Tab-separated table of C-alpha atoms and ligand atoms in Angstrom:
chain	number	residue	atom	x	y	z
T	128	MET	CA	67.971	30.905	31.003
T	129	THR	CA	67.301	34.045	32.913
T	130	GLY	CA	63.915	35.100	31.477
T	131	SER	CA	62.557	38.615	31.686
T	132	ASP	CA	62.922	41.101	34.526
T	133	ALA	CA	59.348	40.340	35.589
T	134	THR	CA	59.984	36.611	35.958
T	135	ARG	CA	63.654	36.497	37.025
T	136	LEU	CA	64.347	34.714	40.316
T	137	ASP	CA	65.451	37.153	43.023
T	138	PRO	CA	68.634	35.751	44.682
T	139	ALA	CA	67.279	36.762	48.116
T	140	VAL	CA	64.122	34.701	47.517
T	141	PHE	CA	66.283	31.834	46.331
T	142	ASP	CA	68.401	31.969	49.501
T	143	SER	CA	65.336	32.148	51.690
T	144	LEU	CA	63.750	29.098	50.044
T	145	SER	CA	67.036	27.187	50.180
T	146	GLY	CA	67.152	27.754	53.931
T	147	ARG	CA	63.856	25.887	54.334
T	148	VAL	CA	65.037	22.513	52.996
T	149	GLY	CA	67.335	19.832	54.359
T	150	ARG	CA	69.764	19.788	51.486
T	151	GLN	CA	70.215	21.501	48.170
T	152	ALA	CA	71.890	19.568	45.359
T	153	GLY	CA	74.247	21.826	43.391
T	154	ALA	CA	74.811	25.543	43.173
T	155	GLY	CA	71.263	26.537	42.239
T	156	LEU	CA	71.583	29.892	40.490
T	157	LEU	CA	73.357	30.071	37.116
T	158	GLU	CA	75.883	32.631	38.347
T	159	GLY	CA	76.664	30.598	41.490
T	160	ALA	CA	78.078	27.505	39.790
T	161	ARG	CA	81.870	26.990	39.783
T	162	GLY	CA	83.324	25.015	36.920
T	163	SER	CA	87.025	24.409	37.592
T	164	GLY	CA	87.877	20.847	36.574
T	165	LEU	CA	84.879	20.527	34.249
T	166	ARG	CA	85.520	19.522	30.617
T	167	ILE	CA	83.222	21.277	28.173
T	168	ALA	CA	82.600	20.683	24.452
T	169	ILE	CA	81.091	23.416	22.285
T	170	VAL	CA	79.575	22.714	18.855
T	171	CYS	CA	78.936	25.696	16.574
T	172	ALA	CA	76.898	25.947	13.358
T	173	LEU	CA	78.656	27.524	10.365
T	174	PHE	CA	75.296	28.545	8.846
T	175	ASN	CA	74.745	32.092	10.133
T	176	GLY	CA	78.287	31.714	11.472
T	177	GLY	CA	78.557	35.439	12.171
T	178	ILE	CA	75.904	34.908	14.860
T	179	SER	CA	77.388	31.603	16.076
T	180	SER	CA	80.779	33.266	16.542
T	181	ARG	CA	79.212	35.989	18.725
T	182	LEU	CA	77.481	33.290	20.766
T	183	LEU	CA	80.781	31.406	21.042
T	184	ASP	CA	82.460	34.565	22.301
T	185	GLY	CA	79.723	34.851	24.944
T	186	ALA	CA	79.934	31.156	25.874
T	187	LEU	CA	83.707	31.350	26.362
T	188	GLY	CA	83.162	34.421	28.554
T	189	GLY	CA	80.535	32.580	30.636
T	190	LEU	CA	82.842	29.592	31.091
T	191	GLN	CA	85.680	31.899	32.102
T	192	GLU	CA	83.377	33.618	34.638
T	193	ALA	CA	82.646	30.178	36.099
T	194	ALA	CA	86.387	29.393	36.324
T	195	VAL	CA	86.443	26.680	33.642
T	196	ASP	CA	90.032	26.227	32.431
T	197	ARG	CA	90.429	27.082	28.720
T	198	ALA	CA	92.518	23.895	28.296
T	199	ASP	CA	89.365	21.929	29.221
T	200	VAL	CA	87.265	23.498	26.432
T	201	THR	CA	87.009	21.870	22.973
T	202	VAL	CA	85.247	23.524	20.023
T	203	ALA	CA	83.923	21.832	16.863
T	204	TRP	CA	82.109	23.413	13.906
T	205	VAL	CA	79.376	21.729	11.826
T	206	PRO	CA	77.559	22.922	8.672
T	207	GLY	CA	74.303	24.008	10.309
T	208	ALA	CA	71.898	23.638	13.215
T	209	PHE	CA	70.527	20.423	11.748
T	210	GLU	CA	73.929	18.751	12.302
T	211	LEU	CA	74.343	19.882	15.927
T	212	PRO	CA	72.632	16.811	17.490
T	213	LEU	CA	74.908	14.284	15.759
T	214	ALA	CA	78.070	16.117	16.786
T	215	ALA	CA	76.733	16.480	20.339
T	216	GLN	CA	76.000	12.761	20.425
T	217	ARG	CA	79.551	11.970	19.255
T	218	PHE	CA	81.028	14.123	22.009
T	219	ALA	CA	78.726	12.448	24.533
T	220	THR	CA	79.618	8.918	23.505
T	221	HIS	CA	83.245	9.181	22.340
T	222	SER	CA	84.902	11.735	24.611
T	223	GLU	CA	85.254	12.573	28.281
T	224	VAL	CA	83.203	15.737	28.653
T	225	ASP	CA	80.883	16.956	31.410
T	226	ALA	CA	78.571	18.993	29.134
T	227	VAL	CA	78.074	19.904	25.486
T	228	ILE	CA	77.023	23.409	24.480
T	229	CYS	CA	75.389	23.766	21.042
T	230	LEU	CA	75.370	27.177	19.375
T	231	GLY	CA	73.718	28.435	16.211
T	232	ALA	CA	70.940	30.552	14.749
T	233	VAL	CA	67.910	29.466	12.771
T	234	ILE	CA	66.327	32.547	11.235
T	235	ARG	CA	62.780	32.314	9.901
T	236	GLY	CA	63.340	34.862	7.140
T	237	ASP	CA	66.223	32.791	5.707
T	238	THR	CA	64.332	29.623	4.928
T	239	SER	CA	60.989	28.045	4.167
T	240	HIS	CA	62.055	25.005	6.202
T	241	PHE	CA	62.700	26.963	9.427
T	242	ASP	CA	60.322	24.729	11.382
T	243	PHE	CA	62.046	21.547	10.205
T	244	VAL	CA	65.592	22.768	10.939
T	245	ALA	CA	64.715	24.362	14.293
T	246	GLY	CA	62.405	21.522	15.361
T	247	GLN	CA	64.791	18.714	14.447
T	248	CYS	CA	67.664	20.532	16.102
T	249	ALA	CA	65.762	21.067	19.372
T	250	SER	CA	64.282	17.580	19.571
T	251	GLY	CA	67.576	15.980	18.506
T	252	LEU	CA	69.525	17.784	21.208
T	253	ALA	CA	66.941	16.862	23.851
T	254	ARG	CA	67.153	13.247	22.731
T	255	VAL	CA	70.956	13.204	22.991
T	256	ALA	CA	70.754	14.586	26.521
T	257	LEU	CA	68.179	12.034	27.680
T	258	ASP	CA	69.785	9.096	25.849
T	259	THR	CA	73.281	9.758	27.181
T	260	GLY	CA	72.599	11.454	30.546
T	261	LEU	CA	74.944	14.295	29.601
T	262	PRO	CA	73.870	17.950	29.833
T	263	VAL	CA	73.338	19.229	26.288
T	264	ILE	CA	72.755	22.970	26.273
T	265	PHE	CA	70.430	24.484	23.663
T	266	GLY	CA	72.217	27.700	22.723
T	267	VAL	CA	70.484	27.935	19.369
T	268	LEU	CA	68.625	31.133	18.548
T	269	THR	CA	65.309	30.732	16.725
T	270	THR	CA	64.270	34.169	15.527
T	271	ASP	CA	62.054	35.832	12.949
T	272	ASN	CA	64.856	37.968	11.514
T	273	VAL	CA	68.567	38.846	11.634
T	274	GLU	CA	67.985	41.867	13.896
T	275	GLN	CA	66.455	39.688	16.617
T	276	ALA	CA	69.377	37.260	16.330
T	277	LEU	CA	71.941	40.076	16.665
T	278	GLU	CA	70.029	41.441	19.672
T	279	ARG	CA	70.468	38.085	21.454
T	280	ALA	CA	74.157	37.865	20.576
T	281	ARG	CA	75.260	41.264	21.916
T	282	ASP	CA	78.650	41.764	23.524
T	283	ASP	CA	77.265	42.040	27.068
T	284	GLU	CA	75.801	39.944	29.901
T	285	THR	CA	72.561	39.300	27.940
T	286	ASN	CA	74.424	37.298	25.271
T	287	LYS	CA	72.644	33.918	24.941
T	288	GLY	CA	75.981	32.174	24.453
T	289	ARG	CA	77.088	33.430	27.873
T	290	GLU	CA	73.872	32.034	29.357
T	291	ALA	CA	74.571	28.717	27.618
T	292	GLY	CA	78.086	28.633	29.121
T	293	LEU	CA	76.750	29.287	32.628
T	294	ALA	CA	73.926	26.770	32.074
T	295	ALA	CA	76.460	24.070	31.116
T	296	VAL	CA	78.395	24.582	34.359
T	297	GLN	CA	75.194	24.749	36.409
T	298	MET	CA	73.832	21.512	34.916
T	299	ALA	CA	77.126	19.612	35.135
T	300	THR	CA	77.597	20.536	38.812
T	301	THR	CA	73.921	19.937	39.680
T	302	LEU	CA	73.887	16.473	38.071
T	303	ARG	CA	77.077	15.586	39.967
T	304	ALA	CA	75.473	16.710	43.213
T	305	ILE	CA	72.267	14.751	42.523
T	306	GLY	CA	74.420	11.699	41.781
T	307	ARG	CA	76.168	12.122	45.120
T	308	ALA	CA	72.779	12.422	46.828
T	309	LYS	CA	71.813	8.991	45.477
T	310	ALA	CA	75.120	7.604	46.705
T	311	GLY	CA	74.468	9.156	50.136
T	312	VAL	CA	77.466	11.502	50.006
T	313	ALA	CA	77.125	15.027	51.439
T	314	GLY	CA	77.644	18.162	49.281
A	535	LIG	N1	70.999	26.061	9.331
A	535	LIG	C1	71.082	26.928	10.374
A	535	LIG	O1	71.896	26.713	11.282
A	535	LIG	N2	70.290	28.026	10.403
A	535	LIG	C2	69.381	28.290	9.423
A	535	LIG	O2	68.669	29.334	9.517
A	535	LIG	C3	69.282	27.400	8.325
A	535	LIG	N3	68.368	27.677	7.244
A	535	LIG	O3	67.893	28.807	7.176
A	535	LIG	O4	68.112	26.849	6.413
A	535	LIG	C4	70.119	26.266	8.305
A	535	LIG	N4	70.071	25.392	7.295
A	535	LIG	C5	71.103	24.410	7.072
A	535	LIG	C6	70.849	23.116	7.835
A	535	LIG	O5	71.069	23.306	9.228
A	535	LIG	C7	71.804	22.005	7.378
A	535	LIG	O6	73.128	22.380	7.614
A	535	LIG	C8	71.666	21.690	5.877
A	535	LIG	O7	70.323	21.433	5.538
A	535	LIG	C9	72.515	20.424	5.528
A	535	LIG	O8	72.012	19.279	6.233
């Protein structure tokens, strides 16, 4: 994710550092990754679905920016953030996809079990990624209130769904490139 203005990586610094190594695996910057030919699954939580749908809109925009073909994008909806890991695991093990994007919003004000839902969702998604070797993108907002969630799901380039879409393409292409490095293939 891009972080704040104070901590964001300057593309010129990135280019300069890249020029000082023998080989760079993958595109590097989120915006630099090209996704044509990639197959992407997106899982959305119906709980707080008004936020999920804004994140989905952003994710589809990010994938389009990265030249992912809409025919290669599959969307599934689940009841809430707690169910995202199981659906992500099913995509990872039973379908041919290059990355799974998970979208939802866990809002502290809505529930006394915020920490359980958010924690299980985050650790479950990390587990699916490590167990299957597939990029699983954590596009789940964890906020104190609805206003903060809406702020992160705006219809502009700061939308966290857009970042999740770009992150999926970046991770899928980077893992491919690392795999080729092991096999001794250039690129
Ligand atoms: N699910 C969410 O996606 N966000 C929430 O904020 C939330 N709250 O507040 O409880 C939530 N709960 C539902 C949960 O994810 C499961 O769907 C439900 O418990 C059934 O297993």
